[in-house]
Amino acid sequence: MPRRVDHDERRRHLTAALLRIASTRGLQAVSMREVAAEAGVSLRVVQYYFTDKRTLMESGIAELAARLDRRVRERAGALGTGLPPRTVLEVVLGAILPTDEDSRADQLAWTAYYAAGLTAPAEAVDGRYAPDALERWLTGVLARAVEAGDVPADIDPRIEVVGLLALTNGLVSSVLGRQRDVDDALRVVRYRLDRLFGPTAD
Amino acid sequence: MPRRVDHDERRRHLTAALLRIASTRGLQAVSMREVAAEAGVSLRVVQYYFTDKRTLMESGIAELAARLDRRVRERAGALGTGLPPRTVLEVVLGAILPTDEDSRADQLAWTAYYAAGLTAPAEAVDGRYAPDALERWLTGVLARAVEAGDVPADIDPRIEVVGLLALTNGLVSSVLGRQRDVDDALRVVRYRLDRLFGPTAD
DNA sequence: GGGATCGGGATACAGTCGTACCACAGGAAT
DNA sequence: ATTCCTGTGGTACGACTGTATCCCGATCCC
């Protein structure tokens, strides 16, 4: 059989299998054997590329964080710089919402990891995804909007952004739970932005 | 040995033990044996009062829903009727945030159940907690505030309330994850209400 | 007083889990 | 050509799981 093997490629394959299980059957359905079966390999292979289950799980959350981060970064980057702040906010917040099946699956897995981390501080989600960075970035964007007069001068950019991010997270949760669909969630976000930026000059 | 036993009391005791485990060590740490140990009884007793594990778990989420509901209802009720809408909203949303150790524990358990329900549709959280009822109630409150002129006439009470509830849920999540403390979260909620109700006539 | 029933102690069973270990095929290095 | 190392199949072990079964002390009904 194949001699020299690309370990990274192998690991990505297994990690993808792990996340597929996590997003469809939950984190408690993730066992080394299940991952092996999902990836179409033997248990030994999973053991070989991830010595521990802990290592395996960490690989899962790392990949997840990378995916979510990439999704936001891609959409923001695809629009270039110099966009109106209102557009930046809408695009970034919209990128967080689970708009297609892939992002829905990732957000499901992310939620599972987050919940697990809440009651297992050791393996917490921590600053992996670094929402703080996002928070700081958007706060800067909004602060510039204040200076430009796009937005009432008496707002607090920091608290506005914290609120917008919390709002979006809350909407994600309700979309995942199917209490609301994505379009409704987007409508709520746009409504908030409309009220923040005044009458829409759309 | 005690002969006739209060089954409901027994079940409440066991359910409390279950929730204690769920909120500290997570839902995956909940086994019949662990619940028995936490409650100081034998495995057989847990089996006796909850034939299934499924039954046990359902008792847990039912109790949780009752607690969260009671918390909101108590605080709102303690203030009587005829309060200004702004106060009602602040009190109700504040009652959702985990302000003390008990409510924090309950929200942790709730989050665990919610996450589990997302990937196990069969035993989903469903309409148990009925946030829809809350949503409708608050929408009515806000609609009356519009009529009374306490609030800009061009707002959409329904979307405002959906946004406020999503915001609060998002804040709960970040408070549980210790990215923010409760006071910060309360500040964000009050800030939003200030912007909604205009200059605070505090 | 004698069943019958309730409450619960003890233990067993089959399954799944993470992990460890042994064996071995086959290219790499010498 | 021999040796060594890498990748993988198979399997075993001990811990834990939910569930089932057997048993018995105590109280209630008659």
Tab-separated table of C-alpha atoms (C1' of nucleotides) in Angstrom:
chain	number	residue	atom	x	y	z
A	1	MET	CA	0.000	0.000	0.000
A	2	PRO	CA	0.979	3.606	-0.440
A	3	ARG	CA	4.213	4.219	1.260
A	4	ARG	CA	4.877	7.844	2.002
A	5	VAL	CA	1.594	9.431	3.010
A	6	ASP	CA	0.540	13.055	3.312
A	7	HIS	CA	-0.238	13.271	6.993
A	8	ASP	CA	-1.900	16.652	6.802
A	9	GLU	CA	-4.197	15.559	4.047
A	10	ARG	CA	-5.079	12.426	6.027
A	11	ARG	CA	-5.804	14.449	9.112
A	12	ARG	CA	-8.000	16.896	7.227
A	13	HIS	CA	-9.996	14.002	5.851
A	14	LEU	CA	-10.524	12.558	9.308
A	15	THR	CA	-11.314	15.934	10.819
A	16	ALA	CA	-13.944	16.514	8.153
A	17	ALA	CA	-15.495	13.175	9.025
A	18	LEU	CA	-15.508	14.147	12.684
A	19	LEU	CA	-17.269	17.421	11.962
A	20	ARG	CA	-19.805	15.673	9.762
A	21	ILE	CA	-20.753	13.470	12.685
A	22	ALA	CA	-20.730	16.318	15.180
A	23	SER	CA	-23.034	18.459	13.073
A	24	THR	CA	-25.534	15.738	12.319
A	25	ARG	CA	-25.575	13.473	15.342
A	26	GLY	CA	-23.950	15.653	17.960
A	27	LEU	CA	-20.686	15.645	19.804
A	28	GLN	CA	-21.616	12.712	22.009
A	29	ALA	CA	-21.937	10.571	18.887
A	30	VAL	CA	-18.311	11.222	18.057
A	31	SER	CA	-16.180	8.232	18.951
A	32	MET	CA	-12.941	7.117	17.402
A	33	ARG	CA	-14.722	4.179	15.822
A	34	GLU	CA	-17.473	6.367	14.406
A	35	VAL	CA	-14.986	8.766	12.905
A	36	ALA	CA	-13.137	5.841	11.386
A	37	ALA	CA	-16.330	4.448	9.896
A	38	GLU	CA	-17.429	7.842	8.577
A	39	ALA	CA	-14.037	8.355	6.958
A	40	GLY	CA	-13.978	4.805	5.615
A	41	VAL	CA	-10.840	3.729	7.424
A	42	SER	CA	-10.037	1.449	10.303
A	43	LEU	CA	-9.943	2.466	13.920
A	44	ARG	CA	-6.197	2.063	13.930
A	45	VAL	CA	-5.767	4.807	11.350
A	46	VAL	CA	-7.613	7.319	13.499
A	47	GLN	CA	-5.436	6.290	16.398
A	48	TYR	CA	-2.367	6.661	14.267
A	49	TYR	CA	-2.983	10.209	13.056
A	50	PHE	CA	-4.517	11.440	16.289
A	51	THR	CA	-2.978	9.599	19.195
A	52	ASP	CA	-5.623	10.808	21.615
A	53	LYS	CA	-9.309	11.468	21.445
A	54	ARG	CA	-8.494	14.823	22.958
A	55	THR	CA	-6.164	15.534	20.050
A	56	LEU	CA	-8.852	14.519	17.619
A	57	MET	CA	-11.408	16.799	19.231
A	58	GLU	CA	-8.983	19.698	19.294
A	59	SER	CA	-8.373	19.251	15.622
A	60	GLY	CA	-12.116	19.494	15.115
A	61	ILE	CA	-12.529	22.793	16.865
A	62	ALA	CA	-9.438	24.227	15.238
A	63	GLU	CA	-10.801	23.413	11.805
A	64	LEU	CA	-14.151	24.845	12.790
A	65	ALA	CA	-12.644	28.079	13.988
A	66	ALA	CA	-10.673	28.344	10.777
A	67	ARG	CA	-13.778	27.779	8.690
A	68	LEU	CA	-15.887	30.361	10.489
A	69	ASP	CA	-13.075	32.846	10.417
A	70	ARG	CA	-12.502	32.218	6.736
A	71	ARG	CA	-16.155	32.705	5.936
A	72	VAL	CA	-16.222	36.136	7.522
A	73	ARG	CA	-12.871	37.116	6.084
A	74	GLU	CA	-13.748	35.988	2.573
A	75	ARG	CA	-16.979	37.882	2.327
A	76	ALA	CA	-15.473	40.979	3.809
A	77	GLY	CA	-12.428	40.743	1.570
A	78	ALA	CA	-14.437	40.106	-1.573
A	79	LEU	CA	-15.825	43.580	-1.283
A	80	GLY	CA	-12.514	45.381	-1.080
A	81	THR	CA	-11.930	48.320	1.196
A	82	GLY	CA	-13.525	51.688	1.331
A	83	LEU	CA	-17.062	50.316	1.581
A	84	PRO	CA	-19.631	52.254	3.565
A	85	PRO	CA	-19.604	51.124	7.203
A	86	ARG	CA	-23.212	50.080	7.000
A	87	THR	CA	-22.351	47.643	4.213
A	88	VAL	CA	-19.369	46.248	6.076
A	89	LEU	CA	-21.512	45.560	9.121
A	90	GLU	CA	-24.266	43.952	7.114
A	91	VAL	CA	-21.883	41.713	5.221
A	92	VAL	CA	-19.913	40.632	8.252
A	93	LEU	CA	-22.933	39.946	10.426
A	94	GLY	CA	-24.601	38.205	7.507
A	95	ALA	CA	-21.551	35.998	7.140
A	96	ILE	CA	-22.071	34.722	10.665
A	97	LEU	CA	-25.620	33.575	10.061
A	98	PRO	CA	-26.015	30.031	8.724
A	99	THR	CA	-27.195	30.825	5.225
A	100	ASP	CA	-26.434	27.538	3.468
A	101	GLU	CA	-26.201	23.916	4.479
A	102	ASP	CA	-22.446	24.072	4.977
A	103	SER	CA	-22.459	27.037	7.288
A	104	ARG	CA	-25.440	25.596	9.107
A	105	ALA	CA	-23.529	22.378	9.717
A	106	ASP	CA	-20.507	24.293	10.915
A	107	GLN	CA	-22.550	26.443	13.239
A	108	LEU	CA	-24.223	23.343	14.648
A	109	ALA	CA	-20.864	21.771	15.359
A	110	TRP	CA	-19.577	25.054	16.750
A	111	THR	CA	-22.537	25.298	19.112
A	112	ALA	CA	-21.940	21.744	20.282
A	113	TYR	CA	-18.305	22.514	20.995
A	114	TYR	CA	-19.199	25.751	22.721
A	115	ALA	CA	-21.724	24.075	24.974
A	116	ALA	CA	-19.267	21.312	25.794
A	117	GLY	CA	-16.599	23.882	26.616
A	118	LEU	CA	-18.898	25.630	29.076
A	119	THR	CA	-18.894	22.643	31.402
A	120	ALA	CA	-15.350	21.452	30.775
A	121	PRO	CA	-13.250	24.557	31.339
A	122	ALA	CA	-10.063	22.689	30.585
A	123	GLU	CA	-10.902	22.194	26.950
A	124	ALA	CA	-12.782	25.430	26.561
A	125	VAL	CA	-13.222	27.166	23.263
A	126	ASP	CA	-11.104	29.987	24.622
A	127	GLY	CA	-9.812	32.607	22.305
A	128	ARG	CA	-9.481	30.310	19.333
A	129	TYR	CA	-12.038	32.038	17.195
A	130	ALA	CA	-11.108	35.350	18.767
A	131	PRO	CA	-14.423	37.149	18.528
A	132	ASP	CA	-12.625	39.970	20.298
A	133	ALA	CA	-10.715	40.694	17.126
A	134	LEU	CA	-13.976	40.907	15.225
A	135	GLU	CA	-15.404	43.105	17.932
A	136	ARG	CA	-12.475	45.484	17.764
A	137	TRP	CA	-12.528	45.663	14.021
A	138	LEU	CA	-16.223	46.453	13.805
A	139	THR	CA	-15.926	48.967	16.619
A	140	GLY	CA	-13.317	50.772	14.560
A	141	VAL	CA	-15.560	50.706	11.519
A	142	LEU	CA	-18.446	52.136	13.475
A	143	ALA	CA	-16.280	54.772	15.144
A	144	ARG	CA	-15.272	55.989	11.718
A	145	ALA	CA	-18.921	56.113	10.738
A	146	VAL	CA	-19.521	58.391	13.692
A	147	GLU	CA	-16.748	60.720	12.596
A	148	ALA	CA	-18.154	60.744	9.077
A	149	GLY	CA	-21.559	61.679	10.427
A	150	ASP	CA	-23.223	58.551	9.013
A	151	VAL	CA	-24.543	57.761	12.425
A	152	PRO	CA	-25.807	59.748	15.422
A	153	ALA	CA	-22.889	61.296	17.263
A	154	ASP	CA	-24.094	60.219	20.687
A	155	ILE	CA	-23.897	56.487	20.144
A	156	ASP	CA	-21.316	54.285	21.834
A	157	PRO	CA	-19.627	52.352	19.019
A	158	ARG	CA	-18.265	49.715	21.356
A	159	ILE	CA	-21.574	48.905	22.988
A	160	GLU	CA	-23.399	49.076	19.671
A	161	VAL	CA	-21.028	46.482	18.233
A	162	VAL	CA	-21.215	44.235	21.264
A	163	GLY	CA	-24.967	44.429	20.950
A	164	LEU	CA	-24.917	43.659	17.247
A	165	LEU	CA	-22.691	40.638	17.735
A	166	ALA	CA	-24.784	39.333	20.618
A	167	LEU	CA	-27.905	39.903	18.536
A	168	THR	CA	-26.405	37.954	15.672
A	169	ASN	CA	-25.348	35.109	17.930
A	170	GLY	CA	-28.808	34.950	19.406
A	171	LEU	CA	-30.286	34.827	15.921
A	172	VAL	CA	-27.880	32.077	14.903
A	173	SER	CA	-29.087	30.043	17.831
A	174	SER	CA	-32.728	30.510	16.934
A	175	VAL	CA	-32.070	29.726	13.278
A	176	LEU	CA	-30.301	26.518	14.245
A	177	GLY	CA	-33.269	25.597	16.417
A	178	ARG	CA	-35.573	26.283	13.468
A	179	GLN	CA	-37.602	28.779	15.454
A	180	ARG	CA	-36.770	31.251	12.709
A	181	ASP	CA	-35.428	30.977	9.191
A	182	VAL	CA	-32.383	32.769	7.873
A	183	ASP	CA	-34.337	35.394	5.986
A	184	ASP	CA	-36.151	36.456	9.116
A	185	ALA	CA	-32.857	36.658	10.934
A	186	LEU	CA	-31.368	38.775	8.183
A	187	ARG	CA	-34.390	41.032	8.310
A	188	VAL	CA	-33.854	41.606	12.016
A	189	VAL	CA	-30.200	42.485	11.469
A	190	ARG	CA	-31.022	44.867	8.635
A	191	TYR	CA	-33.747	46.470	10.685
A	192	ARG	CA	-31.279	47.183	13.469
A	193	LEU	CA	-28.791	48.632	11.041
A	194	ASP	CA	-31.509	50.754	9.458
A	195	ARG	CA	-32.372	52.235	12.822
A	196	LEU	CA	-28.723	52.796	13.580
A	197	PHE	CA	-27.811	54.443	10.291
A	198	GLY	CA	-31.031	56.388	9.953
A	199	PRO	CA	-33.378	56.328	6.967
A	200	THR	CA	-32.012	53.865	4.467
A	201	ALA	CA	-30.500	55.596	1.506
A	202	ASP	CA	-30.685	52.306	-0.310
B	1	MET	CA	-37.731	1.953	56.583
B	2	PRO	CA	-40.205	4.600	55.557
B	3	ARG	CA	-43.202	2.983	54.083
B	4	ARG	CA	-45.348	5.277	52.058
B	5	VAL	CA	-43.093	7.641	50.156
B	6	ASP	CA	-43.817	10.905	48.388
B	7	HIS	CA	-42.934	10.036	44.832
B	8	ASP	CA	-43.039	13.600	43.569
B	9	GLU	CA	-40.725	14.761	46.290
B	10	ARG	CA	-38.363	11.901	45.517
B	11	ARG	CA	-38.390	12.720	41.856
B	12	ARG	CA	-37.721	16.389	42.488
B	13	HIS	CA	-34.743	15.431	44.607
B	14	LEU	CA	-33.326	13.240	41.857
B	15	THR	CA	-34.041	15.793	39.160
B	16	ALA	CA	-32.213	18.423	41.180
B	17	ALA	CA	-29.232	16.095	41.417
B	18	LEU	CA	-29.351	15.567	37.666
B	19	LEU	CA	-29.357	19.294	37.006
B	20	ARG	CA	-26.506	19.819	39.437
B	21	ILE	CA	-24.404	17.402	37.411
B	22	ALA	CA	-25.515	18.808	34.076
B	23	SER	CA	-24.643	22.355	35.064
B	24	THR	CA	-21.244	21.554	36.504
B	25	ARG	CA	-19.926	18.645	34.501
B	26	GLY	CA	-22.131	18.718	31.437
B	27	LEU	CA	-24.848	16.557	30.027
B	28	GLN	CA	-22.484	13.806	28.937
B	29	ALA	CA	-21.496	13.334	32.591
B	30	VAL	CA	-25.082	12.503	33.461
B	31	SER	CA	-25.512	8.776	33.928
B	32	MET	CA	-27.994	6.962	36.080
B	33	ARG	CA	-25.228	5.954	38.440
B	34	GLU	CA	-23.904	9.502	38.699
B	35	VAL	CA	-27.342	10.868	39.464
B	36	ALA	CA	-27.770	8.211	42.099
B	37	ALA	CA	-24.437	9.068	43.679
B	38	GLU	CA	-25.121	12.803	43.571
B	39	ALA	CA	-28.490	12.255	45.214
B	40	GLY	CA	-27.039	9.844	47.755
B	41	VAL	CA	-29.163	6.900	46.760
B	42	SER	CA	-28.609	3.614	44.997
B	43	LEU	CA	-28.850	3.060	41.287
B	44	ARG	CA	-32.010	1.063	41.809
B	45	VAL	CA	-33.818	4.056	43.249
B	46	VAL	CA	-33.158	6.128	40.151
B	47	GLN	CA	-34.390	3.226	38.077
B	48	TYR	CA	-37.438	2.942	40.283
B	49	TYR	CA	-38.613	6.538	40.025
B	50	PHE	CA	-37.556	7.053	36.419
B	51	THR	CA	-37.824	3.823	34.529
B	52	ASP	CA	-35.809	5.095	31.583
B	53	LYS	CA	-32.874	7.371	31.106
B	54	ARG	CA	-35.016	9.187	28.579
B	55	THR	CA	-37.642	9.769	31.256
B	56	LEU	CA	-34.996	11.050	33.607
B	57	MET	CA	-33.650	13.480	31.048
B	58	GLU	CA	-37.112	14.715	30.177
B	59	SER	CA	-37.756	15.392	33.812
B	60	GLY	CA	-34.595	17.481	33.827
B	61	ILE	CA	-35.588	19.726	30.988
B	62	ALA	CA	-39.132	20.061	32.269
B	63	GLU	CA	-37.847	21.245	35.627
B	64	LEU	CA	-35.435	23.598	33.886
B	65	ALA	CA	-38.160	25.114	31.745
B	66	ALA	CA	-40.309	25.572	34.826
B	67	ARG	CA	-37.490	27.287	36.683
B	68	LEU	CA	-36.643	29.706	33.906
B	69	ASP	CA	-40.276	30.466	33.348
B	70	ARG	CA	-40.822	31.003	37.060
B	71	ARG	CA	-37.866	33.359	37.282
B	72	VAL	CA	-39.254	35.616	34.592
B	73	ARG	CA	-42.792	35.397	35.887
B	74	GLU	CA	-41.799	36.118	39.490
B	75	ARG	CA	-39.828	39.218	38.738
B	76	ALA	CA	-42.457	40.550	36.412
B	77	GLY	CA	-45.220	39.726	38.841
B	78	ALA	CA	-43.432	41.264	41.818
B	79	LEU	CA	-43.782	44.612	40.160
B	80	GLY	CA	-47.502	44.497	39.651
B	81	THR	CA	-49.167	45.815	36.553
B	82	GLY	CA	-49.285	49.269	35.095
B	83	LEU	CA	-45.518	49.679	35.069
B	84	PRO	CA	-43.956	51.734	32.303
B	85	PRO	CA	-43.145	49.505	29.303
B	86	ARG	CA	-39.490	50.375	29.522
B	87	THR	CA	-39.376	48.974	33.065
B	88	VAL	CA	-41.220	45.817	32.082
B	89	LEU	CA	-38.744	45.147	29.294
B	90	GLU	CA	-35.759	45.822	31.487
B	91	VAL	CA	-36.997	43.576	34.259
B	92	VAL	CA	-37.984	40.719	31.996
B	93	LEU	CA	-34.814	40.759	29.934
B	94	GLY	CA	-32.792	41.150	33.121
B	95	ALA	CA	-34.506	38.076	34.527
B	96	ILE	CA	-33.158	36.021	31.637
B	97	LEU	CA	-29.551	36.929	32.294
B	98	PRO	CA	-27.694	34.689	34.739
B	99	THR	CA	-27.328	37.127	37.609
B	100	ASP	CA	-26.640	34.729	40.476
B	101	GLU	CA	-25.099	31.300	40.839
B	102	ASP	CA	-28.444	29.533	40.656
B	103	SER	CA	-29.595	31.127	37.459
B	104	ARG	CA	-26.138	30.669	35.992
B	105	ALA	CA	-26.300	26.963	36.749
B	106	ASP	CA	-29.750	26.717	35.228
B	107	GLN	CA	-28.716	28.566	32.100
B	108	LEU	CA	-25.707	26.306	31.755
B	109	ALA	CA	-27.899	23.241	31.950
B	110	TRP	CA	-30.396	24.840	29.617
B	111	THR	CA	-27.698	25.542	27.065
B	112	ALA	CA	-26.498	21.964	27.288
B	113	TYR	CA	-29.996	20.661	26.693
B	114	TYR	CA	-30.538	23.099	23.855
B	115	ALA	CA	-27.334	22.092	22.108
B	116	ALA	CA	-28.181	18.422	22.536
B	117	GLY	CA	-31.631	19.011	21.111
B	118	LEU	CA	-30.190	20.613	17.993
B	119	THR	CA	-28.616	17.345	16.903
B	120	ALA	CA	-31.262	14.981	18.226
B	121	PRO	CA	-34.498	16.340	16.793
B	122	ALA	CA	-36.515	13.618	18.453
B	123	GLU	CA	-35.885	14.902	21.936
B	124	ALA	CA	-35.708	18.551	20.988
B	125	VAL	CA	-36.427	21.332	23.389
B	126	ASP	CA	-39.455	22.180	21.316
B	127	GLY	CA	-42.005	24.548	22.649
B	128	ARG	CA	-41.508	23.580	26.257
B	129	TYR	CA	-40.217	26.910	27.393
B	130	ALA	CA	-42.433	28.648	24.877
B	131	PRO	CA	-40.362	31.712	24.163
B	132	ASP	CA	-43.075	32.567	21.672
B	133	ALA	CA	-45.384	33.421	24.542
B	134	LEU	CA	-42.769	35.753	25.948
B	135	GLU	CA	-42.262	37.247	22.524
B	136	ARG	CA	-45.947	37.904	22.091
B	137	TRP	CA	-46.333	39.404	25.514
B	138	LEU	CA	-43.439	41.812	25.117
B	139	THR	CA	-44.593	42.741	21.634
B	140	GLY	CA	-47.914	43.749	23.136
B	141	VAL	CA	-46.153	45.776	25.799
B	142	LEU	CA	-44.087	47.588	23.211
B	143	ALA	CA	-47.059	48.157	20.931
B	144	ARG	CA	-48.817	49.904	23.788
B	145	ALA	CA	-45.734	52.012	24.323
B	146	VAL	CA	-45.978	53.101	20.710
B	147	GLU	CA	-49.577	54.137	21.170
B	148	ALA	CA	-48.672	56.015	24.302
B	149	GLY	CA	-45.978	57.851	22.415
B	150	ASP	CA	-43.176	56.590	24.692
B	151	VAL	CA	-41.353	55.333	21.672
B	152	PRO	CA	-40.877	56.458	18.057
B	153	ALA	CA	-43.991	55.760	16.047
B	154	ASP	CA	-42.147	54.216	13.141
B	155	ILE	CA	-40.672	51.258	14.983
B	156	ASP	CA	-41.805	47.695	14.417
B	157	PRO	CA	-42.663	46.335	17.864
B	158	ARG	CA	-42.460	42.736	16.741
B	159	ILE	CA	-39.011	43.011	15.215
B	160	GLU	CA	-37.766	45.147	18.062
B	161	VAL	CA	-38.799	42.467	20.530
B	162	VAL	CA	-37.344	39.640	18.488
B	163	GLY	CA	-34.132	41.621	18.374
B	164	LEU	CA	-34.155	42.288	22.093
B	165	LEU	CA	-34.699	38.623	22.909
B	166	ALA	CA	-31.993	37.502	20.504
B	167	LEU	CA	-29.675	40.131	21.951
B	168	THR	CA	-30.364	38.871	25.437
B	169	ASN	CA	-29.809	35.255	24.442
B	170	GLY	CA	-26.538	36.188	22.824
B	171	LEU	CA	-25.487	38.006	25.958
B	172	VAL	CA	-26.438	35.022	28.107
B	173	SER	CA	-24.189	32.883	25.987
B	174	SER	CA	-21.251	35.234	26.335
B	175	VAL	CA	-21.803	35.598	30.065
B	176	LEU	CA	-21.819	31.827	30.478
B	177	GLY	CA	-18.576	31.668	28.516
B	178	ARG	CA	-17.117	34.321	30.799
B	179	GLN	CA	-16.281	36.575	27.893
B	180	ARG	CA	-18.382	39.164	29.660
B	181	ASP	CA	-19.755	39.601	33.152
B	182	VAL	CA	-23.385	40.132	34.000
B	183	ASP	CA	-23.019	43.839	34.671
B	184	ASP	CA	-21.632	44.409	31.204
B	185	ALA	CA	-24.482	42.439	29.735
B	186	LEU	CA	-27.017	44.463	31.693
B	187	ARG	CA	-25.361	47.635	30.482
B	188	VAL	CA	-25.782	46.542	26.888
B	189	VAL	CA	-29.458	45.780	27.419
B	190	ARG	CA	-30.071	49.111	29.158
B	191	TYR	CA	-28.205	50.934	26.440
B	192	ARG	CA	-30.480	49.398	23.800
B	193	LEU	CA	-33.549	50.314	25.796
B	194	ASP	CA	-32.250	53.847	26.273
B	195	ARG	CA	-31.852	54.237	22.530
B	196	LEU	CA	-35.286	52.780	21.964
B	197	PHE	CA	-37.133	54.871	24.531
B	198	GLY	CA	-35.200	58.023	23.865
B	199	PRO	CA	-33.332	60.073	26.478
B	200	THR	CA	-33.605	58.304	29.798
B	201	ALA	CA	-35.954	60.084	32.120
B	202	ASP	CA	-34.392	58.101	34.925
C	1	DG	C1'	-52.115	-13.122	61.069
C	2	DG	C1'	-51.320	-13.816	56.128
C	3	DG	C1'	-50.791	-12.258	51.664
C	4	DA	C1'	-49.995	-8.600	48.670
C	5	DT	C1'	-47.725	-4.712	47.506
C	6	DC	C1'	-44.315	-1.041	47.890
C	7	DG	C1'	-39.548	0.608	48.234
C	8	DG	C1'	-35.025	-0.471	47.451
C	9	DG	C1'	-30.263	-3.336	47.824
C	10	DA	C1'	-27.279	-6.143	45.008
C	11	DT	C1'	-25.761	-8.004	41.071
C	12	DA	C1'	-25.580	-9.456	36.259
C	13	DC	C1'	-25.468	-8.705	31.229
C	14	DA	C1'	-24.534	-7.083	26.831
C	15	DG	C1'	-22.777	-3.285	24.541
C	16	DT	C1'	-19.622	0.673	23.719
C	17	DC	C1'	-15.880	3.416	24.857
C	18	DG	C1'	-10.691	4.902	24.748
C	19	DT	C1'	-6.468	2.840	24.641
C	20	DA	C1'	-2.772	-0.590	24.071
C	21	DC	C1'	-0.502	-4.080	21.803
C	22	DC	C1'	0.978	-7.399	18.315
C	23	DA	C1'	1.798	-8.551	13.698
C	24	DC	C1'	3.075	-7.481	9.201
C	25	DA	C1'	3.422	-5.446	4.407
C	26	DG	C1'	6.337	-2.841	1.770
C	27	DG	C1'	9.209	0.997	0.261
C	28	DA	C1'	13.868	3.425	2.162
C	29	DA	C1'	18.373	3.315	3.554
C	30	DT	C1'	22.637	0.947	3.773
D	1	DA	C1'	20.110	-8.113	0.182
D	2	DT	C1'	19.459	-7.065	4.662
D	3	DT	C1'	17.752	-3.913	7.918
D	4	DC	C1'	14.780	-0.323	9.464
D	5	DC	C1'	10.979	2.431	9.656
D	6	DT	C1'	6.250	3.842	8.309
D	7	DG	C1'	1.466	2.833	7.834
D	8	DT	C1'	-2.269	-0.269	8.929
D	9	DG	C1'	-5.146	-4.489	10.140
D	10	DG	C1'	-6.770	-7.020	14.014
D	11	DT	C1'	-7.725	-7.767	18.554
D	12	DA	C1'	-7.780	-7.491	23.470
D	13	DC	C1'	-8.504	-5.073	27.963
D	14	DG	C1'	-10.619	-2.596	31.540
D	15	DA	C1'	-13.908	0.864	32.488
D	16	DC	C1'	-18.347	2.492	31.994
D	17	DT	C1'	-23.023	2.535	30.184
D	18	DG	C1'	-28.407	1.454	30.319
D	19	DT	C1'	-31.245	-2.104	31.543
D	20	DA	C1'	-33.016	-6.374	33.683
D	21	DT	C1'	-33.473	-9.583	37.393
D	22	DC	C1'	-33.580	-11.481	41.868
D	23	DC	C1'	-34.200	-10.747	46.406
D	24	DC	C1'	-36.000	-9.115	50.903
D	25	DG	C1'	-37.729	-5.998	54.730
D	26	DA	C1'	-41.597	-3.400	55.885
D	27	DT	C1'	-46.200	-1.895	55.839
D	28	DC	C1'	-51.111	-2.125	54.361
D	29	DC	C1'	-55.520	-4.665	53.477
D	30	DC	C1'	-58.584	-8.164	54.968
